[in-house]
Short mmCIF file of C-alpha atoms in Angstrom, two decimals:
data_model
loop_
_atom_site.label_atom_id
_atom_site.label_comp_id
_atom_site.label_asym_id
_atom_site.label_seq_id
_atom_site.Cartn_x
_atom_site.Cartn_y
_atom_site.Cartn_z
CA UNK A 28 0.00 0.00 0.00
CA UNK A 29 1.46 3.10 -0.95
CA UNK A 30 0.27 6.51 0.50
CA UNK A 31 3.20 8.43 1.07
CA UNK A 32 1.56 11.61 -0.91
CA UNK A 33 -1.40 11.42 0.69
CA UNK A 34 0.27 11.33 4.34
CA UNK A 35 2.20 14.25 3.25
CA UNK A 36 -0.94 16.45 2.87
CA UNK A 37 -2.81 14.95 5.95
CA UNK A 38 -0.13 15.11 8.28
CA UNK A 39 -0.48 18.57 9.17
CA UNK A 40 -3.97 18.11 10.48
CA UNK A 41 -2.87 15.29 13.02
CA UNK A 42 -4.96 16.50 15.85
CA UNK A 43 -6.32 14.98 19.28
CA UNK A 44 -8.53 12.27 18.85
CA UNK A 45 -11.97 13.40 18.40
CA UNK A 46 -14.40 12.59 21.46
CA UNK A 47 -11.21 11.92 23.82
CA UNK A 48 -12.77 13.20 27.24
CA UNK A 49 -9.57 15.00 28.78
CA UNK A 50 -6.18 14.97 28.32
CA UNK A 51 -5.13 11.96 29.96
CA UNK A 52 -7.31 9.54 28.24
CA UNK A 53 -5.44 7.26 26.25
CA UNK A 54 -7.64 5.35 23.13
CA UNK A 55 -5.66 2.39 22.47
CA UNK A 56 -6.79 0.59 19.37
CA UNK A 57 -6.24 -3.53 18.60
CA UNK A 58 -7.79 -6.83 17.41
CA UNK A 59 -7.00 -8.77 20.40
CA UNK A 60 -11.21 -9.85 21.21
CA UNK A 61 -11.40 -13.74 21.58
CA UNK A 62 -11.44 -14.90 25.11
CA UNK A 63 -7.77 -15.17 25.65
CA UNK A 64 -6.85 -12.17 23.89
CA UNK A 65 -9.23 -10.50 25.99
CA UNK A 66 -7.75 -10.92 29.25
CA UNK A 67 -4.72 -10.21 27.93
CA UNK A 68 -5.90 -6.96 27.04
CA UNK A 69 -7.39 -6.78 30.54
CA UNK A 70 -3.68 -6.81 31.81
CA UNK A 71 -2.33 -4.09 30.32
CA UNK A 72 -5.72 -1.84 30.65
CA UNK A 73 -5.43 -2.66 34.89
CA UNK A 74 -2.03 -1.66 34.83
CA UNK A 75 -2.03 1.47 32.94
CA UNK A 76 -4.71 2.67 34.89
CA UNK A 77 -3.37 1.47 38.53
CA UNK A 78 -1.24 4.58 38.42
CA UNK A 79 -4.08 7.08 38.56
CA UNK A 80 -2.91 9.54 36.17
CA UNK A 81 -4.32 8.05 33.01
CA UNK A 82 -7.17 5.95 31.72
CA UNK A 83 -6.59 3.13 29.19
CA UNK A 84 -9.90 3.64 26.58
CA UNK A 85 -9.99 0.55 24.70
CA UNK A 86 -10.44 0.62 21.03
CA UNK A 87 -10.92 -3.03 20.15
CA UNK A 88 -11.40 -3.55 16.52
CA UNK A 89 -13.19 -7.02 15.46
CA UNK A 90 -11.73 -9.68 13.18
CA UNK A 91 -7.70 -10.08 12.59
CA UNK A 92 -4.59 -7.81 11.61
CA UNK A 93 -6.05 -7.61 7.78
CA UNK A 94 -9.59 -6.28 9.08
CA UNK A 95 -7.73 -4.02 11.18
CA UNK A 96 -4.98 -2.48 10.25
CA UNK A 97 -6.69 -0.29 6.89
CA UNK A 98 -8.67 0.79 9.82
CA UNK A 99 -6.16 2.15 12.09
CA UNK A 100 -3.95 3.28 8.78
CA UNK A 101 -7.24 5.41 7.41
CA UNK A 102 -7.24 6.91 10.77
CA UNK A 103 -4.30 8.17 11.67
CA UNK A 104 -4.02 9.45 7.78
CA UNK A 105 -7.57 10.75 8.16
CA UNK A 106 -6.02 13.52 10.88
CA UNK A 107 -7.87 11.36 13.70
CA UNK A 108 -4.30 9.18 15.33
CA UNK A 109 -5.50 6.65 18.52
CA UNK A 110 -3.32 7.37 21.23
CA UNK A 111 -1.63 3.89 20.80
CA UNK A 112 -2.19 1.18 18.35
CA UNK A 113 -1.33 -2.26 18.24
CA UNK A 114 0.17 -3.74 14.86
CA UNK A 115 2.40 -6.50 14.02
CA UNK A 116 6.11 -6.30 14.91
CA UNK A 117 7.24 -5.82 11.29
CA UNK A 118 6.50 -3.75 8.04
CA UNK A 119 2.73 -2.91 8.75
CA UNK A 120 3.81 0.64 9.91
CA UNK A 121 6.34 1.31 7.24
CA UNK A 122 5.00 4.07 5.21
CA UNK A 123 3.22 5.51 8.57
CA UNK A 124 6.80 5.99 9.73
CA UNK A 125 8.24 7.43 6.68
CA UNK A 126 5.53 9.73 6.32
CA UNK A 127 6.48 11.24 9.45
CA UNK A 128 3.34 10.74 11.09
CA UNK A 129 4.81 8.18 14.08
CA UNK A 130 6.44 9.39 17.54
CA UNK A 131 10.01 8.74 17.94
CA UNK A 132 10.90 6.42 20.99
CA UNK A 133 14.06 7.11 20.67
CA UNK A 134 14.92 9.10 23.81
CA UNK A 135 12.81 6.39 25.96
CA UNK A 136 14.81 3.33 24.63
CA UNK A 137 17.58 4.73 25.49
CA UNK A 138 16.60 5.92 29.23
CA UNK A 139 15.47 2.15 29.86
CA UNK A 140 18.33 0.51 27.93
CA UNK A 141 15.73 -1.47 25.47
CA UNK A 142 18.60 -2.63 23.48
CA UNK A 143 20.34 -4.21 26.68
CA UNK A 144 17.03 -5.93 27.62
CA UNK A 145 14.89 -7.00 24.43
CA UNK A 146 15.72 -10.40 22.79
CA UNK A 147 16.06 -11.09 20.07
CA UNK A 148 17.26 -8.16 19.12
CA UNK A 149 15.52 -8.18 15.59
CA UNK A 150 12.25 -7.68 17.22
CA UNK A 151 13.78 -4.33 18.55
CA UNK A 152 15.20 -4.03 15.03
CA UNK A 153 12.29 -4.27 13.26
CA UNK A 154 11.08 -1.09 15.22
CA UNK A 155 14.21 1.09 13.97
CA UNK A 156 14.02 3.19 10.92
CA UNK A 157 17.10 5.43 10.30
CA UNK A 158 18.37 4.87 13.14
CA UNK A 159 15.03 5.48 14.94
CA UNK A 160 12.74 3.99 17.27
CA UNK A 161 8.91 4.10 16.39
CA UNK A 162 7.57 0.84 18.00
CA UNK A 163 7.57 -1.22 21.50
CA UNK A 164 7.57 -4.73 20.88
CA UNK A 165 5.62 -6.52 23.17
CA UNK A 166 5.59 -10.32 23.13
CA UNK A 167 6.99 -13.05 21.06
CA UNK A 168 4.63 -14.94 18.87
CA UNK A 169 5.77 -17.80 17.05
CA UNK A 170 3.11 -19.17 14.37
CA UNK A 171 4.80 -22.91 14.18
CA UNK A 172 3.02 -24.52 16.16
CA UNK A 173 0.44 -27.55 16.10
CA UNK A 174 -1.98 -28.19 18.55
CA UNK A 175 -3.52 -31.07 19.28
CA UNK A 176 -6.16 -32.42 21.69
CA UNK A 177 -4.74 -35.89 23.58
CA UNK A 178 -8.26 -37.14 24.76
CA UNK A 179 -9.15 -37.09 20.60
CA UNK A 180 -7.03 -39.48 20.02
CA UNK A 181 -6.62 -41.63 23.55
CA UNK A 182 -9.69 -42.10 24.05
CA UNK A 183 -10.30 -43.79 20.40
CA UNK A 184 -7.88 -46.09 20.99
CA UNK A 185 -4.97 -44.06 19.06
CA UNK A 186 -1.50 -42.45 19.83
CA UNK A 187 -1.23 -38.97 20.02
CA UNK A 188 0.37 -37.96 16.85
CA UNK A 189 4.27 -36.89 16.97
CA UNK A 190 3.69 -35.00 13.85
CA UNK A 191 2.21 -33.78 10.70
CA UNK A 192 2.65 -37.28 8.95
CA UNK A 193 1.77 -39.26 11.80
CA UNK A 194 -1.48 -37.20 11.67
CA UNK A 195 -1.80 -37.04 8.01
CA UNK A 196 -2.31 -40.72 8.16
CA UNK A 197 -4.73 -40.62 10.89
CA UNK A 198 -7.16 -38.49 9.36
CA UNK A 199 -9.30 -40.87 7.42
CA UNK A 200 -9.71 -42.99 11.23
CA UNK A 201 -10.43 -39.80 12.15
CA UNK A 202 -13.51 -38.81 9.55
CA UNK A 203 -15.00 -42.23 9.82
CA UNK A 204 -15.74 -41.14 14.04
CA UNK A 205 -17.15 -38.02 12.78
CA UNK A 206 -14.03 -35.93 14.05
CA UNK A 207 -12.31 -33.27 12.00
CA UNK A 208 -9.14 -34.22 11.25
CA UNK A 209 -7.99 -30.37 11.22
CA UNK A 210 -9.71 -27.09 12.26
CA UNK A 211 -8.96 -23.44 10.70
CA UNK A 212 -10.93 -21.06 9.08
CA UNK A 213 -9.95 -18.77 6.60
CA UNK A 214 -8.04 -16.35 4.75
CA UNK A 215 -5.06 -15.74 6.83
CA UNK A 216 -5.43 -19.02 8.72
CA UNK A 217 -5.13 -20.91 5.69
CA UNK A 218 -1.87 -18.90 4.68
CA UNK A 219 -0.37 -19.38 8.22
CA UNK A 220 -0.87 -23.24 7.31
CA UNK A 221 1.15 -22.95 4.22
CA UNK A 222 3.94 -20.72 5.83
CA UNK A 223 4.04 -23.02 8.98
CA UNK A 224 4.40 -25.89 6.07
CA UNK A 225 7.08 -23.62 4.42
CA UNK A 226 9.54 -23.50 7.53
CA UNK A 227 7.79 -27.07 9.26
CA UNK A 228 8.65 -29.62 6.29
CA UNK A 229 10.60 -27.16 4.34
CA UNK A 230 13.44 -26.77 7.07
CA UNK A 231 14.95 -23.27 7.57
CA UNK A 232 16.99 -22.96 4.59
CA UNK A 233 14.32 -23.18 2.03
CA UNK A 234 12.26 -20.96 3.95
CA UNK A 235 14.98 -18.29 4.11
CA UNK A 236 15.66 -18.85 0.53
CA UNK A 237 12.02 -18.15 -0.80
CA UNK A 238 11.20 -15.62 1.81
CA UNK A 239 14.14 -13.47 2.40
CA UNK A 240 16.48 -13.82 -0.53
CA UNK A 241 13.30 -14.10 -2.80
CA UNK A 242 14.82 -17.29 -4.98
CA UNK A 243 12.86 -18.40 -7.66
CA UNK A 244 15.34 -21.75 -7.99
CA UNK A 245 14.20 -22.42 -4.28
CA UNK A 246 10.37 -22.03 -4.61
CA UNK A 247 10.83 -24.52 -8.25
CA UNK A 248 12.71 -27.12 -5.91
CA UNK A 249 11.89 -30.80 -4.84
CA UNK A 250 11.71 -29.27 -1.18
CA UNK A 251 9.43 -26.99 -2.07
CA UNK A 252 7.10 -29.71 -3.96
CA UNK A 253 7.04 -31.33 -0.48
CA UNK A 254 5.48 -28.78 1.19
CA UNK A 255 2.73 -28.23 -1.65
CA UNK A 256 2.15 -31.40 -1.12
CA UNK A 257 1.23 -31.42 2.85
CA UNK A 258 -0.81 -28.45 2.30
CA UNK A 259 -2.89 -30.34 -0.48
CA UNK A 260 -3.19 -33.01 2.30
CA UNK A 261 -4.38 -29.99 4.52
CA UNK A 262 -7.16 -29.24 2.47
CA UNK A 263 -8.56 -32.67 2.34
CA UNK A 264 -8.36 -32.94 6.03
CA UNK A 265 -10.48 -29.96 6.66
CA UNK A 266 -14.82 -29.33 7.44
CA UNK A 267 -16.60 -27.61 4.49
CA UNK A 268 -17.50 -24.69 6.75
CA UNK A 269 -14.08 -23.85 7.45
CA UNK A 270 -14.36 -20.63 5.11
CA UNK A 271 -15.07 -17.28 7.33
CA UNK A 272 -14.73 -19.31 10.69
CA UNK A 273 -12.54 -16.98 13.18
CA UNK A 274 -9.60 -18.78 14.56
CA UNK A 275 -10.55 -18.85 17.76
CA UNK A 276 -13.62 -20.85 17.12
CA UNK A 277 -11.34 -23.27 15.61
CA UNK A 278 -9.11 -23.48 18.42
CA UNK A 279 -12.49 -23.74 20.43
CA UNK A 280 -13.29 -27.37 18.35
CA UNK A 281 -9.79 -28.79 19.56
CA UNK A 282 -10.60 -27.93 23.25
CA UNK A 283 -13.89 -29.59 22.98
CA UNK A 284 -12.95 -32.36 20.84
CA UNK A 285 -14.86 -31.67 17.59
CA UNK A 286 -11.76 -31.56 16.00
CA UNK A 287 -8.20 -33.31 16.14
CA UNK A 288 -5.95 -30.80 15.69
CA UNK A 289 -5.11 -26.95 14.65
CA UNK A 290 -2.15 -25.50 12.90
CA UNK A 291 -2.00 -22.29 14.73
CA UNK A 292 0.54 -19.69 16.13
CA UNK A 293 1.28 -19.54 19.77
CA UNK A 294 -1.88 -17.38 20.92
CA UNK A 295 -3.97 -19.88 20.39
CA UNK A 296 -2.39 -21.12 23.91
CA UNK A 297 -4.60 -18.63 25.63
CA UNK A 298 -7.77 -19.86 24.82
CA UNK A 299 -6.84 -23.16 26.17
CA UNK A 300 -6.11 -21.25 29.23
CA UNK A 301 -9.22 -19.52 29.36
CA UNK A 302 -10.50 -23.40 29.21
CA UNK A 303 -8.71 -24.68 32.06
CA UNK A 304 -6.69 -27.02 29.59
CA UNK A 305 -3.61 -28.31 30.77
CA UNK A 306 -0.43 -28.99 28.91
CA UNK A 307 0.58 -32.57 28.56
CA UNK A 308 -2.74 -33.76 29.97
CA UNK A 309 -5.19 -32.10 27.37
CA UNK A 310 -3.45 -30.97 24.86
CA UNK A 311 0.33 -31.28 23.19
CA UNK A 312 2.23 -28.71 21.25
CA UNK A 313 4.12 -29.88 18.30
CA UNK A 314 6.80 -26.41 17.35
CA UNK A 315 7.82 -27.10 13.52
CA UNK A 316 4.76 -29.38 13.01
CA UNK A 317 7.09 -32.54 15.04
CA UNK A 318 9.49 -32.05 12.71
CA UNK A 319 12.08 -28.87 12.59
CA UNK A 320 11.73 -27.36 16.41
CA UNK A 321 12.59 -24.16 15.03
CA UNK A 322 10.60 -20.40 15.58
CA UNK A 323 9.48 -17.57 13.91
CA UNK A 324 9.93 -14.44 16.41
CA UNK A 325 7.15 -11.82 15.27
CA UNK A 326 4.79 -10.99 17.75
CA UNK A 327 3.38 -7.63 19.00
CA UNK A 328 4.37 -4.11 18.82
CA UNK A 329 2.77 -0.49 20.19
CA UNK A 330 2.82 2.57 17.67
CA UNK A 331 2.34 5.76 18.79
CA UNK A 332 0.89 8.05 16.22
CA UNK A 333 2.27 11.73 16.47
CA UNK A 334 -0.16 13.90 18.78
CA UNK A 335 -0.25 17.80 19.04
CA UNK A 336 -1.51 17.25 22.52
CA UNK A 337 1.41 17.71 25.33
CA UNK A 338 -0.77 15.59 27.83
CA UNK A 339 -1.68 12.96 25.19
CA UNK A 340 2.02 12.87 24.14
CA UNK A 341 3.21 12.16 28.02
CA UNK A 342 0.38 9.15 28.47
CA UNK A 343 1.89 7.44 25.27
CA UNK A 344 5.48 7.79 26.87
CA UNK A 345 4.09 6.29 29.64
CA UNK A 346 2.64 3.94 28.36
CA UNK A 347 5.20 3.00 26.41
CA UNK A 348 7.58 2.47 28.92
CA UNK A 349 4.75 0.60 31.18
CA UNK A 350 4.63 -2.16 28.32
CA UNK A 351 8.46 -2.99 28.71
CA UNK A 352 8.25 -2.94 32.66
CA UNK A 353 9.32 -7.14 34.03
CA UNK A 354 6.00 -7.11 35.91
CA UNK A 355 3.95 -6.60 33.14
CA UNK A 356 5.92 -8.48 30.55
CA UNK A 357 5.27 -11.33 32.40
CA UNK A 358 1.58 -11.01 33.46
CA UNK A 359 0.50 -10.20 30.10
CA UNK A 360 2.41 -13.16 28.28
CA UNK A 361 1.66 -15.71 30.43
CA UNK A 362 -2.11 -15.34 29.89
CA UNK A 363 -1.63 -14.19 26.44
CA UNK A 364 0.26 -17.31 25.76
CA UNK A 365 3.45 -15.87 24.19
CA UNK A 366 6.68 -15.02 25.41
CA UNK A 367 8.29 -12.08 26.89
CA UNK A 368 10.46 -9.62 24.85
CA UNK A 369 12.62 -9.22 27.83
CA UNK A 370 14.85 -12.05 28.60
CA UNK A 371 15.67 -10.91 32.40
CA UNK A 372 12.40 -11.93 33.97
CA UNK A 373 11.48 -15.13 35.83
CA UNK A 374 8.94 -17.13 34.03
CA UNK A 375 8.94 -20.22 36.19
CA UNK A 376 4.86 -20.31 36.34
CA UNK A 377 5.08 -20.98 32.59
CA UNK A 378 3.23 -24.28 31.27
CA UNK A 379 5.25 -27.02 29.83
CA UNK A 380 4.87 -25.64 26.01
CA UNK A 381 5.72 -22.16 27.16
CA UNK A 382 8.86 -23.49 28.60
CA UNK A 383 8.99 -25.61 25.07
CA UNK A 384 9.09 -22.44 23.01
CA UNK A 385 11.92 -20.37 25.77
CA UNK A 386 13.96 -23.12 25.34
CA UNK A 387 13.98 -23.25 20.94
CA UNK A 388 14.41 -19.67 21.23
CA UNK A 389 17.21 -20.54 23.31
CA UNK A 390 19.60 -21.03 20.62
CA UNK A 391 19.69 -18.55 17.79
CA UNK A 392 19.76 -21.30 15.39
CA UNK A 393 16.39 -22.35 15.70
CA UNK A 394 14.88 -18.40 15.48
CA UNK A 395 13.52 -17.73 12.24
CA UNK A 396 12.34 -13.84 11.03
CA UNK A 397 8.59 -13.66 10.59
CA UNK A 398 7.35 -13.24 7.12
CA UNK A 399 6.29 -10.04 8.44
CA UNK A 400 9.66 -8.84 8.72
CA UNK A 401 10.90 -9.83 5.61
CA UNK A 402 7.80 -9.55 3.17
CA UNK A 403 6.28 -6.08 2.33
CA UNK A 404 2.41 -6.01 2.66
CA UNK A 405 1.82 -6.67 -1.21
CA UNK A 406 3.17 -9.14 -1.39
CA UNK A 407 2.07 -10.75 1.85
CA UNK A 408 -1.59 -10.16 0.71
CA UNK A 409 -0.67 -12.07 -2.59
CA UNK A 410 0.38 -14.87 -1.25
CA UNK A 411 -2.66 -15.51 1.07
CA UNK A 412 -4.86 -15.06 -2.07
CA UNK A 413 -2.62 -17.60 -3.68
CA UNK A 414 -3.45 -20.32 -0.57
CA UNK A 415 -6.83 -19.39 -0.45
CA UNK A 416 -7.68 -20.47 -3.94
CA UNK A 417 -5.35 -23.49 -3.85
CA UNK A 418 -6.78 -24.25 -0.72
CA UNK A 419 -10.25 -23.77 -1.93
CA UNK A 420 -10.16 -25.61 -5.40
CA UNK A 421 -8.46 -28.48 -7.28
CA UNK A 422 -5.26 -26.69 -7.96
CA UNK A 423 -2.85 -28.87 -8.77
CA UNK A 424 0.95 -28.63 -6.67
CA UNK A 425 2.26 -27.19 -9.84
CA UNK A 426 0.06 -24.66 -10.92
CA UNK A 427 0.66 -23.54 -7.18
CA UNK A 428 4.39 -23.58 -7.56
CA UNK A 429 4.60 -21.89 -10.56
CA UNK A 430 2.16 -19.05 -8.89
CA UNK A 431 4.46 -18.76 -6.11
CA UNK A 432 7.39 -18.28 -8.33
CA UNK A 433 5.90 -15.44 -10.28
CA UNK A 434 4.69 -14.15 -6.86
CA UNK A 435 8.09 -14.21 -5.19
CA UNK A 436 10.04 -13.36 -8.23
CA UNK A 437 8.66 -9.24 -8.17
CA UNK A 438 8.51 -9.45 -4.46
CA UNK A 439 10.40 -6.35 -2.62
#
């Protein structure tokens, strides 16, 4: 999306948000709304408000980063900025930023030594633009993950799959007793499926390859085909009314059984919170879909949009610098069911795939960027449109490949 010239003639008419009731309200706008996501939410609302001096007004916006973020871009270029907004940690705020139209963080970073404290330090990266600070990066989330409900399978006489081919072949068992094999809804779900694939049964060379140095050679390769291949078996393992289902209704059919199994990033942890699901007794977590126990490291991050408001302007510093604090860091991830940005705080109450995920992320070798860091928006959007209709039709592996290709080939 470019609207660079249109930001240039807007930005002078950045003004306090209309309706705010006084100068220490704060309207924070996201998509976090499912159950988990909620009391997330709930976290950092209590905390920003335990203070006193300013009142968190929450601007939730239904549906998932694509529903939101034209929203919150029309806004802020509209001359009507939030006080904070929540976007992905990556390239969603790009042409905000160089439009000059997003509060430099700079001078806080520094005062709390973010660079000393965040990890990895590509989340903190993906924040900088010359040599600038316009984002807080919140939490890690880490989309390779498969989640899978023990009782499914254990309780139909069955071992609990080890990983996607394990499952793969259970599926048809799994039809014939009237369980869905996998749950997701769609569009971005069904893209997350493929990009899990990409990295899961790909390994982390092919999906550096095709993502980050955009080769053609790697998308055309026999690795490649493999992955095509899993996410044809993907479609045949799914409902028919998985089109327009919201993820965590999905995730809702694993906790209760109606389905086997969800490819799904890390957040989906929270809603098995919410249901009093335990780790290792109800449910199993399979990083890399059982095979490559290897990360992506995008996640959340705060924006402030520029404010002509003095009072407005100190609440988002505050703010700002609340997010980052070890006591909230670790409230908020643990029921959001990510992990912390900060790697000095205790996280012994972690569940056992929590502790699964700190321990990956561990060693730098199994971190992998987040498409969202290496993928503009375009692009991004093309792809998903790409495993939507593959995942919708009869599209053979390679008509899908060759798509791809073209796709990646003009990618920037």
């Amino acid at each position: 999306m470019n609207f660079r010239s249109m930001a240039a003639v807007l930005a002078a008419s950045v003004v306090l948000p209309l309706g705010a009731a006084n100068a220490t309200d704060l309207e924070v706008t996201h998509w976090w709304t499912s159950g988990g996501e909620a009391a997330a939410v709930k976290v950092l609302a209590d905390s920003f408000n335990a203070s006193g001096n300013n009142k968190w007004v929450d601007g939730a916006i239904a549906g998932s980063g694509t529903t939101a973020n034209p929203i919150i871009i029309s806004r802020i270029l509209g001359g009507n900025p939030m006080g904070a907004t929540q976007m992905n940690t990556g390239r969603d705020a790009e042409e905000l930023i160089k439009a000059g139209l997003m509060t430099d963080l700079t001078p806080l970073a520094e005062e709390e030594h973010w660079k000393d404290v965040i990890r990895p330090a590509k989340l903190l990266d993906a924040c900088v633009y010359e040599g600038k600070i316009y984002c807080v990066p919140i939490n890690i989330h880490s989309w390779q993950w498969m989640w899978l409900n023990r009782h499914v399978f254990e309780d139909n006489g069955m071992a609990v799959p080890k990983n996607w081919d394990e499952l793969a072949a259970d599926a048809p068992k799994l039809k014939e007793k009237g369980i869905t094999p996998l749950a997701t809804g769609a569009p971005w779900q069904v893209e997350g499926i493929r990009n899990v694939m990409q990295a899961g049964i790909g390994g982390k060379d092919l999906y550096l390859q095709i993502n980050d140095k955009k080769s053609e050679e790697a998308v055309r390769s026999d690795q490649n085909k493999k992955v095509w291949t899993a996410f044809a078996q993907a479609r045949d393992m799914v409902d028919p009314a998985y089109s327009g289902r919201d993820w965590n209704v999905a995730t809702n059919m694993v906790i209760e059984g109606k389905a086997a199994a969800q490819i799904m990033g890390d957040w989906a942890q929270g809603e098995f919170g919410v249901a009093k699901k335990v780790a290792g007794t109800d449910y199993d977590c399979l990083p890399g879909l059982g095979f490559n126990a290897q990360l992506d490291t995008g996640g959340d991050a705060f924006y402030f949009p520029k404010n002509s408001n003095p009072e407005i302007t100190k609440a988002q510093l505050e703010l700002a610098k609340m997010l980052l604090s070890k006591e909230v860091q670790v409230k908020f991830n643990l029921v959001k069911g990510s992990l912390p940005v900060r790697g000095d705080v205790d996280l012994e109450a972690a569940n056992a795939c929590m502790k699964k995920g700190i321990e990956i992320l561990s060693d730098l070798n199994n971190v992998l960027p987040s498409t969202e860091q290496m993928l503009d928006s375009d692009t991004q959007g093309q792809l998903q449109d790409l495993a939507l209709e593959f995942f919708s039709s009869k599209m053979s592996v390679d008509d899908a490949i060759d798509r791809q290709a073209d796709i990646i080939s003009q990618a920037q």
